[in-house]
Coordinates of C-alpha atoms in Angstrom, one line a residue:
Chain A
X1 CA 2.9 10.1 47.4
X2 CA 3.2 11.4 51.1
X3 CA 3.5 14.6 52.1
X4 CA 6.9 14.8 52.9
X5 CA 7.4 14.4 49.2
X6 CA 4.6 16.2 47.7
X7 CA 6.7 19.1 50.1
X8 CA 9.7 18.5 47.8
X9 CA 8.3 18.8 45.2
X10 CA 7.2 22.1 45.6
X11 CA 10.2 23.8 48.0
X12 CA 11.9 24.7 44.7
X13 CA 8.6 26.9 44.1
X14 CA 8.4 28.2 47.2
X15 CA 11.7 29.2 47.6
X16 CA 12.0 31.0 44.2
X17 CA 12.4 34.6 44.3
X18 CA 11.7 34.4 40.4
X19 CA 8.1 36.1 39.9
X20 CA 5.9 34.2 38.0
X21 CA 5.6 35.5 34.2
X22 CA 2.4 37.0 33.7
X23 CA -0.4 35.3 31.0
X24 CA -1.4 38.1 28.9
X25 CA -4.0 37.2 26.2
X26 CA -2.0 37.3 22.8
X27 CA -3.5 38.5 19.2
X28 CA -4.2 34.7 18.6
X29 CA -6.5 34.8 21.6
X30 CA -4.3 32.3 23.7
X31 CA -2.2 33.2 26.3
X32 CA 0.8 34.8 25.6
X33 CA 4.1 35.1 28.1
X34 CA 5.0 38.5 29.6
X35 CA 8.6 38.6 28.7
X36 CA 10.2 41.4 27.2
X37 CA 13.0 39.9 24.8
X38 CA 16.3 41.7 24.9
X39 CA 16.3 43.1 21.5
X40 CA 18.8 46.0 20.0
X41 CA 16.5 49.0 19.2
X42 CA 15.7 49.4 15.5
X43 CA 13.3 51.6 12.8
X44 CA 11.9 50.5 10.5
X45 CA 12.9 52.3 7.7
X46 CA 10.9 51.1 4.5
X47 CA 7.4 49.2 4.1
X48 CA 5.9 47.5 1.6
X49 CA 2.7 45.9 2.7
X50 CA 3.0 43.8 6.0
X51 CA 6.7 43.1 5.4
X52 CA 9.2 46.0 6.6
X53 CA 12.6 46.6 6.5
X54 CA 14.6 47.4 10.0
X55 CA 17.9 49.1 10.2
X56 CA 19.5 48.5 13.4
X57 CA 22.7 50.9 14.0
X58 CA 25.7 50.4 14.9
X59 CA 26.4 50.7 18.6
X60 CA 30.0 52.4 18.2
X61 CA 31.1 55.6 16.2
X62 CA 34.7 54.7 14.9
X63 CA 35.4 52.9 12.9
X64 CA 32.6 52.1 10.8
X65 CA 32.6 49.6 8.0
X66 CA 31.5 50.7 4.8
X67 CA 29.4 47.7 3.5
X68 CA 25.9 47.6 5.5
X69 CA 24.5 43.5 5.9
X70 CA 21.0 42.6 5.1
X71 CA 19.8 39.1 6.7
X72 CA 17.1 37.6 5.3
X73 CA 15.5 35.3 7.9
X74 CA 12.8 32.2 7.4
X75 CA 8.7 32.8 7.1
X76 CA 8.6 30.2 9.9
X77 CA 9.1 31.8 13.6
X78 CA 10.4 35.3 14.0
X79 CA 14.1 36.8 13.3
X80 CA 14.3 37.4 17.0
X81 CA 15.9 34.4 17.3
X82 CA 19.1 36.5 15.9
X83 CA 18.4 39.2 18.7
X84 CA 16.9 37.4 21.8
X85 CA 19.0 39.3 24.4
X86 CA 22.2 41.4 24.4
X87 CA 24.7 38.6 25.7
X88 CA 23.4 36.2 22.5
X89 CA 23.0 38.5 19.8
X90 CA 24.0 37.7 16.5
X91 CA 23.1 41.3 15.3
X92 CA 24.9 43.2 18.6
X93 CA 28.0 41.0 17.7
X94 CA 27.8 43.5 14.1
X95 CA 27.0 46.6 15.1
X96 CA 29.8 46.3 18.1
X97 CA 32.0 46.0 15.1
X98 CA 30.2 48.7 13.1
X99 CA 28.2 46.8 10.6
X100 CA 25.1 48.3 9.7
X101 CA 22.3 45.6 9.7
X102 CA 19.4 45.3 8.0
X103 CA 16.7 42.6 8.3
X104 CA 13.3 42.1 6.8
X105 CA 10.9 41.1 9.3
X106 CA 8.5 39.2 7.0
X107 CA 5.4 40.4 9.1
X108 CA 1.9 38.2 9.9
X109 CA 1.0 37.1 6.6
X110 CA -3.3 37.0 6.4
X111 CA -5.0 35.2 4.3
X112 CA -5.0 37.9 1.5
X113 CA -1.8 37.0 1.4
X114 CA -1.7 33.1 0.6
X115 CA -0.9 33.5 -3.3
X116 CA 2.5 35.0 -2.2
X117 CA 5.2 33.0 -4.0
X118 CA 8.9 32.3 -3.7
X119 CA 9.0 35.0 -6.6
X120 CA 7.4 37.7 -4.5
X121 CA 10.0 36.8 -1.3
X122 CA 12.8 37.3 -3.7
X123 CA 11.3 40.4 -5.0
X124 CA 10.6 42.2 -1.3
X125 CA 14.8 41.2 -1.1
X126 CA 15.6 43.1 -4.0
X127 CA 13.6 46.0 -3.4
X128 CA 15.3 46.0 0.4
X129 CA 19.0 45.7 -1.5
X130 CA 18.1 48.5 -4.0
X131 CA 16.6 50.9 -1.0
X132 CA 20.0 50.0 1.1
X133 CA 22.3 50.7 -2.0
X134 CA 20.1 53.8 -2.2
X135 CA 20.8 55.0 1.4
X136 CA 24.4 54.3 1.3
X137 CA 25.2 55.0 -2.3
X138 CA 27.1 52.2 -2.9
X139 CA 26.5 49.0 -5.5
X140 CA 26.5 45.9 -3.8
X141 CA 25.5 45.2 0.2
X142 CA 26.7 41.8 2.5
X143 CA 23.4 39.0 2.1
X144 CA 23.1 37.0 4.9
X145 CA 20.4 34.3 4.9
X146 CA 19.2 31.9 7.7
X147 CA 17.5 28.6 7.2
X148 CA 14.6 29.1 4.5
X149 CA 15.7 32.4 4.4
X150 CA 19.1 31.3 3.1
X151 CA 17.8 29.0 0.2
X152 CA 15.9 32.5 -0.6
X153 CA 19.3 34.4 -0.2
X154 CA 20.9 32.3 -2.5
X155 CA 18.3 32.5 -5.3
X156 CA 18.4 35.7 -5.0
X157 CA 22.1 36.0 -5.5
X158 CA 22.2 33.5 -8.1
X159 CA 20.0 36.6 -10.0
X160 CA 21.4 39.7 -9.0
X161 CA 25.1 38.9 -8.3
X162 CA 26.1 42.4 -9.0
X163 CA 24.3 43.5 -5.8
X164 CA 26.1 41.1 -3.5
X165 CA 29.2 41.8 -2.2
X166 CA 29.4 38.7 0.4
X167 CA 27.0 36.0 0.6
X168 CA 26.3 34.5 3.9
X169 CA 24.3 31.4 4.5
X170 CA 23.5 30.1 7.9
X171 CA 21.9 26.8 8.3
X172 CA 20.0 27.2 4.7
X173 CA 18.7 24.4 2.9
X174 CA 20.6 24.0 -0.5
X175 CA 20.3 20.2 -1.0
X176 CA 17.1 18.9 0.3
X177 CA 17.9 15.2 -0.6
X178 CA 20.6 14.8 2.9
X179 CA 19.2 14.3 5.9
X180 CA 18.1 11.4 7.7
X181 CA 15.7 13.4 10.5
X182 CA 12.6 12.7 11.5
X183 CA 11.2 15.6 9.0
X184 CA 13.0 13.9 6.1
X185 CA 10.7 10.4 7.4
X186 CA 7.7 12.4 7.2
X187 CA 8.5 14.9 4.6
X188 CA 7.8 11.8 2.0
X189 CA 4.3 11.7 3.0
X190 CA 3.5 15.6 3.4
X191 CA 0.9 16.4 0.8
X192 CA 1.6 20.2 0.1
X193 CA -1.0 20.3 -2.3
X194 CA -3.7 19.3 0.3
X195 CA -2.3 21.5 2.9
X196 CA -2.7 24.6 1.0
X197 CA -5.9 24.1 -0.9
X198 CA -7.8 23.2 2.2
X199 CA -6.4 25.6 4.6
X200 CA -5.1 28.5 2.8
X201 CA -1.8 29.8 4.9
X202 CA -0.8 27.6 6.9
X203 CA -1.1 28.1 10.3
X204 CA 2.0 28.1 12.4
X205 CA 0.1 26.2 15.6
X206 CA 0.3 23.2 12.7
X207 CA 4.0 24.1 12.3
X208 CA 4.8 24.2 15.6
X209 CA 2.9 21.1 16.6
X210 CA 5.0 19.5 13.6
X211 CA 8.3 20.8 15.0
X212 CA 7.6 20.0 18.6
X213 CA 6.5 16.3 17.4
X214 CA 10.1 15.6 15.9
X215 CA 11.5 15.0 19.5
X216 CA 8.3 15.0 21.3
X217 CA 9.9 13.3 24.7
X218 CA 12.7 16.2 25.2
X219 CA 10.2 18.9 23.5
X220 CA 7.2 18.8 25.6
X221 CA 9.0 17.0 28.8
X222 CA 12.1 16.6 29.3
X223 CA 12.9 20.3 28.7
X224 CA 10.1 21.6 31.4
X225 CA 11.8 19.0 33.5
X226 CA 14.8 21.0 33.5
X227 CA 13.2 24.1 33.8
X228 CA 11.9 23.1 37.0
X229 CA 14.7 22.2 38.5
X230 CA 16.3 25.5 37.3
X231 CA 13.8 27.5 38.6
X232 CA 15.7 29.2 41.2
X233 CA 18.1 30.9 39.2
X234 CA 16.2 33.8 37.3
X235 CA 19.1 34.3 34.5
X236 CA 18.0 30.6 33.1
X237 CA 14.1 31.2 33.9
X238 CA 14.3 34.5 31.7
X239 CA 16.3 32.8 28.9
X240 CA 13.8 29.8 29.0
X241 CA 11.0 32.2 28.8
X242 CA 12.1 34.5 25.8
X243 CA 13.1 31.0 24.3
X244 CA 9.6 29.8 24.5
X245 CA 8.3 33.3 23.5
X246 CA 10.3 33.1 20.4
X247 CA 9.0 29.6 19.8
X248 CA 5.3 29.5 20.2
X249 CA 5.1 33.1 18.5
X250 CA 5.2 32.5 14.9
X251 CA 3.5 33.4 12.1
X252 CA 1.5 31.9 9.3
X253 CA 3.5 30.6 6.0
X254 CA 2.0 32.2 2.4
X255 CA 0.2 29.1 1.2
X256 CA 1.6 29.2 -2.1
X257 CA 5.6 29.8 -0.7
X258 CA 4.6 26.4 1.3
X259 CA 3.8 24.6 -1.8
X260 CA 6.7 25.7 -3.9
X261 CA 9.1 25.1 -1.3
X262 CA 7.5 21.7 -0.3
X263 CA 7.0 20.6 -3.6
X264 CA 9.6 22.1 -6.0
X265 CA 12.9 22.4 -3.5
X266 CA 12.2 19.7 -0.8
X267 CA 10.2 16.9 -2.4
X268 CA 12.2 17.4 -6.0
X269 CA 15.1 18.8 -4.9
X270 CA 15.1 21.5 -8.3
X271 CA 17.9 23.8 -6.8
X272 CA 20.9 21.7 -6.9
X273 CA 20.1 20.3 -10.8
X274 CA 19.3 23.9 -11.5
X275 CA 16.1 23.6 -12.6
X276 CA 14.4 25.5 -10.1
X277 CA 12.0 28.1 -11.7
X278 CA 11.1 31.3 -9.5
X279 CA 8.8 31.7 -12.1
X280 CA 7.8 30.2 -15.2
X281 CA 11.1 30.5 -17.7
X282 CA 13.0 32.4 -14.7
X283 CA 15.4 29.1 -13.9
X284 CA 18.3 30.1 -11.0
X285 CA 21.7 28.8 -12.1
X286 CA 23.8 28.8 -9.1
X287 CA 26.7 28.8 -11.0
X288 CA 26.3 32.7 -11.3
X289 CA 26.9 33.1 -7.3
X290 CA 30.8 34.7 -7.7
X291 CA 31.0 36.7 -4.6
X292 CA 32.5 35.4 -1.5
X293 CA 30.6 32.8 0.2
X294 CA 30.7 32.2 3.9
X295 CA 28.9 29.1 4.9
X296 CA 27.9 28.5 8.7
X297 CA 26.7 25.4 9.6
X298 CA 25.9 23.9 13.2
X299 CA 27.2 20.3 13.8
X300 CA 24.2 18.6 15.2
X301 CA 21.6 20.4 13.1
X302 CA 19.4 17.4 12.4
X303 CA 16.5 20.1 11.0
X304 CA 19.0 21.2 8.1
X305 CA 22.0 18.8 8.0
X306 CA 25.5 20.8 7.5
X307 CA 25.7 18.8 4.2
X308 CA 22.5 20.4 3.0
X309 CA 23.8 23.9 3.0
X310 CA 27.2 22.7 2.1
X311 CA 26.7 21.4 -0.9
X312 CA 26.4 24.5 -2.6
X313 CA 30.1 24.8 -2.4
X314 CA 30.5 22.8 -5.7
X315 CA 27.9 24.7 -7.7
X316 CA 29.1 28.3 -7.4
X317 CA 32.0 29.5 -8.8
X318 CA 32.9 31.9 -5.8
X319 CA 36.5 32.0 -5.9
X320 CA 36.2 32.1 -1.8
X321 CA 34.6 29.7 0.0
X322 CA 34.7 29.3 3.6
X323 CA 33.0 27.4 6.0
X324 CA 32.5 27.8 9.9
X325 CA 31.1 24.7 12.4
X326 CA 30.2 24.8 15.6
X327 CA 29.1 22.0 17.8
X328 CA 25.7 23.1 17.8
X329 CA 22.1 22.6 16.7
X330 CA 19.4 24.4 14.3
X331 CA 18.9 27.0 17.0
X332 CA 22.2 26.7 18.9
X333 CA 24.3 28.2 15.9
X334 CA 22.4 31.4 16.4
X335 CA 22.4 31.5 20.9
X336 CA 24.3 28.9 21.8
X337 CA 27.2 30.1 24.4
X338 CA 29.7 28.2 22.6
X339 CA 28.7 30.2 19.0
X340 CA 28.6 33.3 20.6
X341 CA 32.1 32.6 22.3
X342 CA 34.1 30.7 19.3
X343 CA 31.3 31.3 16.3
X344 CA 30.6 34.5 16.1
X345 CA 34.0 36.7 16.2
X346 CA 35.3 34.8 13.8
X347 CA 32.1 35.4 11.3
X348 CA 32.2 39.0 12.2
X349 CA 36.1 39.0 11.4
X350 CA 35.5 37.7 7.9
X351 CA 32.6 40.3 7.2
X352 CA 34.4 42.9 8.0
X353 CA 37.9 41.9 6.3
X354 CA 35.3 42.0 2.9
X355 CA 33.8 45.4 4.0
X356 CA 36.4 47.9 3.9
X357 CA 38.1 49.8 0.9
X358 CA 35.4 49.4 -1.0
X359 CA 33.3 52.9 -1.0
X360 CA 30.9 54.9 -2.8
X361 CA 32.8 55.6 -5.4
X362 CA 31.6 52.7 -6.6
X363 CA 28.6 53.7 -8.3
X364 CA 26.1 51.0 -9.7
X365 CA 26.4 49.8 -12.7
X366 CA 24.0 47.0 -13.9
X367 CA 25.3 44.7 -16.1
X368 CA 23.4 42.1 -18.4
X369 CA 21.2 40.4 -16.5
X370 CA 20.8 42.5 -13.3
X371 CA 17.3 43.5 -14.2
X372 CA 16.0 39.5 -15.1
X373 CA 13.2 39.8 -12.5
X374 CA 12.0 43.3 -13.3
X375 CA 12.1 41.9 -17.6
X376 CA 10.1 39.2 -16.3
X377 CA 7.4 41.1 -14.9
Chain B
X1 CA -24.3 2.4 11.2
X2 CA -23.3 5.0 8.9
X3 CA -25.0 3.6 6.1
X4 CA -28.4 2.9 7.4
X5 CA -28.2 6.6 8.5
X6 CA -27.9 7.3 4.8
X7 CA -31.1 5.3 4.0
X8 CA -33.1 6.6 6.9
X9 CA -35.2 9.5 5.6
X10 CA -34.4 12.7 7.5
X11 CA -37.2 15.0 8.5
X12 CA -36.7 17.5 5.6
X13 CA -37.1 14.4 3.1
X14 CA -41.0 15.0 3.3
X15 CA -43.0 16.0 -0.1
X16 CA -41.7 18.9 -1.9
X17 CA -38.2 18.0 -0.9
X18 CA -35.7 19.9 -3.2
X19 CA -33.1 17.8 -5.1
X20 CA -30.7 21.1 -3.2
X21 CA -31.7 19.7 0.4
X22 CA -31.5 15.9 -1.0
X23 CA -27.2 17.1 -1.7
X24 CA -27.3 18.4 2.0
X25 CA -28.3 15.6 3.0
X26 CA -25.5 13.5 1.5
X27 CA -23.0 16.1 2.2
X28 CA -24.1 15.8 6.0
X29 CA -23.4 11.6 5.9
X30 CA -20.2 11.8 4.0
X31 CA -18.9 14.4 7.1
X32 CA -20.2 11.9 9.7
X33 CA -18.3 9.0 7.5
X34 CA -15.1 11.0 7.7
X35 CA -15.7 11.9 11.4
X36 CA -16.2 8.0 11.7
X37 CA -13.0 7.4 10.2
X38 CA -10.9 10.0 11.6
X39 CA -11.5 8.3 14.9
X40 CA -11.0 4.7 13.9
X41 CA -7.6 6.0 12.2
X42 CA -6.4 8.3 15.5
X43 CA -7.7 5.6 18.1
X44 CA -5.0 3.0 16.0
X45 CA -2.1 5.3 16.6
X46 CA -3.2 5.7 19.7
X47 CA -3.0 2.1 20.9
X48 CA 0.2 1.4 18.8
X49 CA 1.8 4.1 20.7
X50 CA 0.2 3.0 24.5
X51 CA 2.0 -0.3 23.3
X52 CA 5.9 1.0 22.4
X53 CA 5.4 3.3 25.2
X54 CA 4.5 -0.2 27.8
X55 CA 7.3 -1.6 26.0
X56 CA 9.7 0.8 26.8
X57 CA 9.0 1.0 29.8
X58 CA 8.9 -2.5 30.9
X59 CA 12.2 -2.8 28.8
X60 CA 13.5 0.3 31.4
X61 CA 12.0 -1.1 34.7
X62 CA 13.6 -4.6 34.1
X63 CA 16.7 -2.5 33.7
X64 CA 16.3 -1.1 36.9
X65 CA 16.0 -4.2 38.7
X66 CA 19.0 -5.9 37.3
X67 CA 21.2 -3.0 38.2
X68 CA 23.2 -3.8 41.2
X69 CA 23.7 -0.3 42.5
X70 CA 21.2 1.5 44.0
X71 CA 20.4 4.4 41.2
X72 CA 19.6 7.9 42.2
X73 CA 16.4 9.2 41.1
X74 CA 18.2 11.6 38.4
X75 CA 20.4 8.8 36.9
X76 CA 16.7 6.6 36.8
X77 CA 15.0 9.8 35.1
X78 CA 17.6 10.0 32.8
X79 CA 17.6 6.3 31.7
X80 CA 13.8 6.2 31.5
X81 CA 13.5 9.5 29.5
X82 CA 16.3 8.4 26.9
X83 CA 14.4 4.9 26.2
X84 CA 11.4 6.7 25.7
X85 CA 12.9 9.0 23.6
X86 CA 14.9 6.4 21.5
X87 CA 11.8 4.7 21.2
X88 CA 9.3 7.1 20.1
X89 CA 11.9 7.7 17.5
X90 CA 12.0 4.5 17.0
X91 CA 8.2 4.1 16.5
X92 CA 7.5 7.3 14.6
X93 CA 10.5 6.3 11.7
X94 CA 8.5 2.9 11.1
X95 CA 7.1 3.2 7.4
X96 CA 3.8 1.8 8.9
X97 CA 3.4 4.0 11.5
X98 CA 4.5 6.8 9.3
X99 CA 2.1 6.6 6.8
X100 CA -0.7 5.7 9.5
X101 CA -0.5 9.2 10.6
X102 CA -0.2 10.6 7.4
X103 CA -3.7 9.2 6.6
X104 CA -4.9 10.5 9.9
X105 CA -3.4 14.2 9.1
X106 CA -4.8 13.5 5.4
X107 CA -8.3 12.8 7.0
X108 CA -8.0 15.6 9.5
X109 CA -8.0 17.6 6.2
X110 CA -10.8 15.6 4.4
X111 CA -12.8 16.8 7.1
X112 CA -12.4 20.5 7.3
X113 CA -12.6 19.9 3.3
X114 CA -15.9 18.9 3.8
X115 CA -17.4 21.2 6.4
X116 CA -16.0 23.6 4.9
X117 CA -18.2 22.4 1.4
X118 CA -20.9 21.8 3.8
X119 CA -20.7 25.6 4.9
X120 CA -20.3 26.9 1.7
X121 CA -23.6 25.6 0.5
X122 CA -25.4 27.1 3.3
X123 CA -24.2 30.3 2.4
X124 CA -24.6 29.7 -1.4
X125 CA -28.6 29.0 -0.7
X126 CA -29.0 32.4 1.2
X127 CA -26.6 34.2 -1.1
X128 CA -23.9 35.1 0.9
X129 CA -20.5 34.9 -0.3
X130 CA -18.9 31.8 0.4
X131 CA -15.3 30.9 1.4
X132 CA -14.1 30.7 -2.0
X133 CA -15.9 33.4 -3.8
X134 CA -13.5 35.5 -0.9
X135 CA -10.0 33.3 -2.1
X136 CA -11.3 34.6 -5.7
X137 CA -11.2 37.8 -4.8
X138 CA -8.1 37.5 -2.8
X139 CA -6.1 36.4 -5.7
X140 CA -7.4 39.6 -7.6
X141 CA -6.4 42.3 -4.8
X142 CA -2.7 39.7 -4.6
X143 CA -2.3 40.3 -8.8
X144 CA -3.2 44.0 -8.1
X145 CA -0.5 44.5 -5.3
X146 CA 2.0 42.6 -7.4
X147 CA 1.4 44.2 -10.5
X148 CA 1.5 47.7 -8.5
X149 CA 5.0 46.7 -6.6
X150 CA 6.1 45.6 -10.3
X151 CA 5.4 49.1 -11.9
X152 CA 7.1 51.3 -8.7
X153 CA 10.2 48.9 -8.6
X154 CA 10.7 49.5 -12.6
X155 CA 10.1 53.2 -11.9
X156 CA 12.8 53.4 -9.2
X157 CA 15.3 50.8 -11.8
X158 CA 14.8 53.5 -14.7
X159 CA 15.3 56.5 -12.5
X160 CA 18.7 55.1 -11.0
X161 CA 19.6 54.1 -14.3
X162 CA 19.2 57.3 -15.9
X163 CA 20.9 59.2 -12.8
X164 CA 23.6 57.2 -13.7
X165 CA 23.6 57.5 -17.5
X166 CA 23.5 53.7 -17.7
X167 CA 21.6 51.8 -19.6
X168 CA 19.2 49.2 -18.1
X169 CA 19.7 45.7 -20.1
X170 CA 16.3 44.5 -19.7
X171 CA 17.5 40.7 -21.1
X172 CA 17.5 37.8 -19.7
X173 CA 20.9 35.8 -19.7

């Protein structure tokens, strides 16, 4: 290489007005980026443990819709993804409509917390649902789930339908047996039992390294490729940046959620046949999901296929089912330009059409059955 | 190599060696057999995946030449990183290649299974608690917290309930 071009290769740098993001030393030792994501402020508004409930409010005063939304997002990576910045917010595009949300930020799980199950998930849901139908004295509260968090969401529905009055489900695995992906290749040989006995939690660098090894060539070059030669325009640097942030900060998964999920919905599939057991003799029918269900699925989502969440169509008996698409992937359903411009309006449209005339003069009533994980116990 | 290692009397192996050092002993070769074969099963994937990569990009050069136009560097990036990509996708789908590295991950594991074991009996000989007597006690403080979230949740059920004059139906459907 001469010098000429060694020159163009670094004139883009040079020129750049974009200042370099600082390395700050992270709470996993490593380096960490400096870039503040764009979040809508929050509180956090109950606690239990490491896992906290946020209420995020709505942005206008009018107009408010009476049915508050709780989103459940997956153990792996962070909710942020719903929230990165203001002009790809999922959780903006409801409150500018007057939707209270509420999310449960699942927290850092330690290894004290490794027995964790699917059954203690489910339960921090319930007690977020009660402590929302508390607060706004009404019975049942919007449930949206995403990804892992969706299969959770729908458990949980399929056991307290009288607390849900819509059930989203964005992206969630349903039916683990579609999907041709590389993590369906690789998902044959995955010894959850291994995983978890040797190494407790496990650890999200393993997660990430997992994730990042499903398209390796366009994951850990072809994407810095681009970066580079976007480098001069600091709207794309920042959005690269908070999308790296989000990816590489993620927390450990509960051992014992891994297993279960790995071993009892992925590997034998137990949710569709209805034989999945939150807990020994606790089986989830998913016939008892009769709320409206809103399914939202992204087109070219080879880490859940739309198939896998659609399939729960023909196991509920929901008298409403609807489904939205958008040409998009895993992530790019959530802040993609194209969901945020054709997506997203028409979700927050069929939210709030189920969200009004429907106040608290409803009071709770629970019927047979609405206390199945509490008679458990 | 390993093996004669295994017959070769360590140092501690003098008179008066305890059948507790003898298991330390073992426990030390059977690491160094698993650090023996973690190699021998990474260096494989390694040179199957030098070779689709040569491949691929022999395939992509010879592409190159053919071509008639005179590519720009952008359209030649592009070409090169999709048959790299299509091939690594390629390779890492092949059953063989699949289960190669899931031997590899499964020894990675086998491994920090047994220096973790190794560790543990250190710790056991001096008394000081070990890896799983803290797991043990985990589980205890996790039943604790559960039991504890349990009771407060029912609390909270029953109070609602009797706010509402409602009965609680505590059966399962």
């Amino acid at each position: 290489m001469n010098a000429s071009e060694k020159d163009s290769l670094v004139e883009p740098f040079l020129k750049s007005s974009v200042v370099p993001p600082k390395l700050e030393s992270s709470s996993h030792g490593g380096p960490s980026l400096a870039i503040d994501l764009e979040t809508m402020p929050s509180d956090v508004v109950h606690a239990y443990g490491r896992v906290k409930l946020l209420h995020y409010k709505p942005t206008i005063s009018t107009g408010l819709l009476k049915i508050p939304i709780l989103i459940v997002y997956a153990m792996i990576n962070r909710y942020h993804i719903l929230d990165l910045q203001h002009d790809r917010s999922v959780i903006k595009q409801y409150l500018d409509r007057g939707i209270d949300v509420y999310l449960i930020d699942w927290g850092d799980p330690g290894p004290e917390d490794m027995y964790e199950t699917i059954y203690d998930c489910v339960g921090y849901i319930d007690s977020a649902i009660d402590f929302i139908r508390r607060e706004h004295s009404i019975d049942k509260v919007s449930l949206q789930g995403y990804c892992q968090g969706g299969t959770f969401s729908a458990i949980y529905a399929a056991l307290y339908p009288n607390k849900i009055r819509n059930l989203i489900l964005q992206a969630a695995g349903i039916d683990f047996s579609i999907g041709e992906g590389m993590i369906d290749v690789w998902g044959k040989y995955l010894d959850a039992d291994k995983i978890v006995d040797t190494l407790g939690n496990v650890p999200s660098d393993l997660l990430n390294f997992g994730f990042l090894m499903l398209d390796p060539v366009h994951l850990m070059l072809d994407k810095y490729v681009k970066f580079y030669e976007d480098i001069n325009d600091q709207e794309k640097v920042k959005n690269f940046m908070r999308m790296e942030k989000w990816i590489f900060d993620s927390p450990d998964v509960p051992g014992e959620v891994y297993r279960q999920f790995v071993n009892e919905l992925y590997k034998e599939n137990r949710l569709v046949k209805n034989e999945f057991e939150l807990e020994p003799g606790l089986k989830i029918n998913l016939k008892r999901i009769d709320m409206p269900l809103l399914m939202i699925v992204g087109e070219n989502d080879s880490l859940m296929p739309p198939e896998s969440t659609l399939a729960i169509k023909n196991l509920v008996s929901s008298e409403e089912k609807q489904t939205f698409s958008v040409k998009a992937g895993h992530i790019g359903v959530s802040v993609g330009t194209l969901a945020h411009k054709e997506l997203w309006p028409k979700v927050v449209d069929w939210i709030a059409d189920r969200s009004t005339g429907y106040g608290d003069k409803n009071k709770a009533t629970p019927r047979k059955g609405a206390a199945i994980l509490k008679s458990k116990r | 190599m390993l093996e004669k290692l295994n017959s070769f009397p360590p140092l501690s192996m003098v008179e008066g060696t305890t059948d507790r050092e003898l298991i330390r002993h073992n426990e030390y070769v059977e690491l160094l057999k698993l650090y023996e074969q973690l190699y021998v099963q990474w260096f494989g994937i390694y040179i199957d995946f030098l070779r689709t990569l040569m491949t691929i990009i022999a395939t992509a050069n010879s592409e190159f030449v053919k071509s008639p136009a005179t590519l720009e560097p952008r359209q030649i990036y592009n070409t090169w990183i999709d048959a790299i990509a299509n091939g690594t996708d390629a390779l890492f789908r092949e059953p063989v290649f699949a289960s190669k590295l899931a031997k590899a991950f499964s020894t990675m594991l086998d491994v920090k299974k047994a220096s973790d074991d190794l560790v543990e009996s250190s710790y056991r000989m001096i008394s000081i608690p070990t890896k799983s007597d803290v797991r043990k006690l985990y589980k205890e403080i996790y039943l604790i917290k559960k039991k504890l979230r349990e009771l407060s949740e029912d609390k909270k059920a029953s109070s609602t309930a009797s706010s509402l004059g409602v009965r609680v139906d505590n059966t399962k459907e």
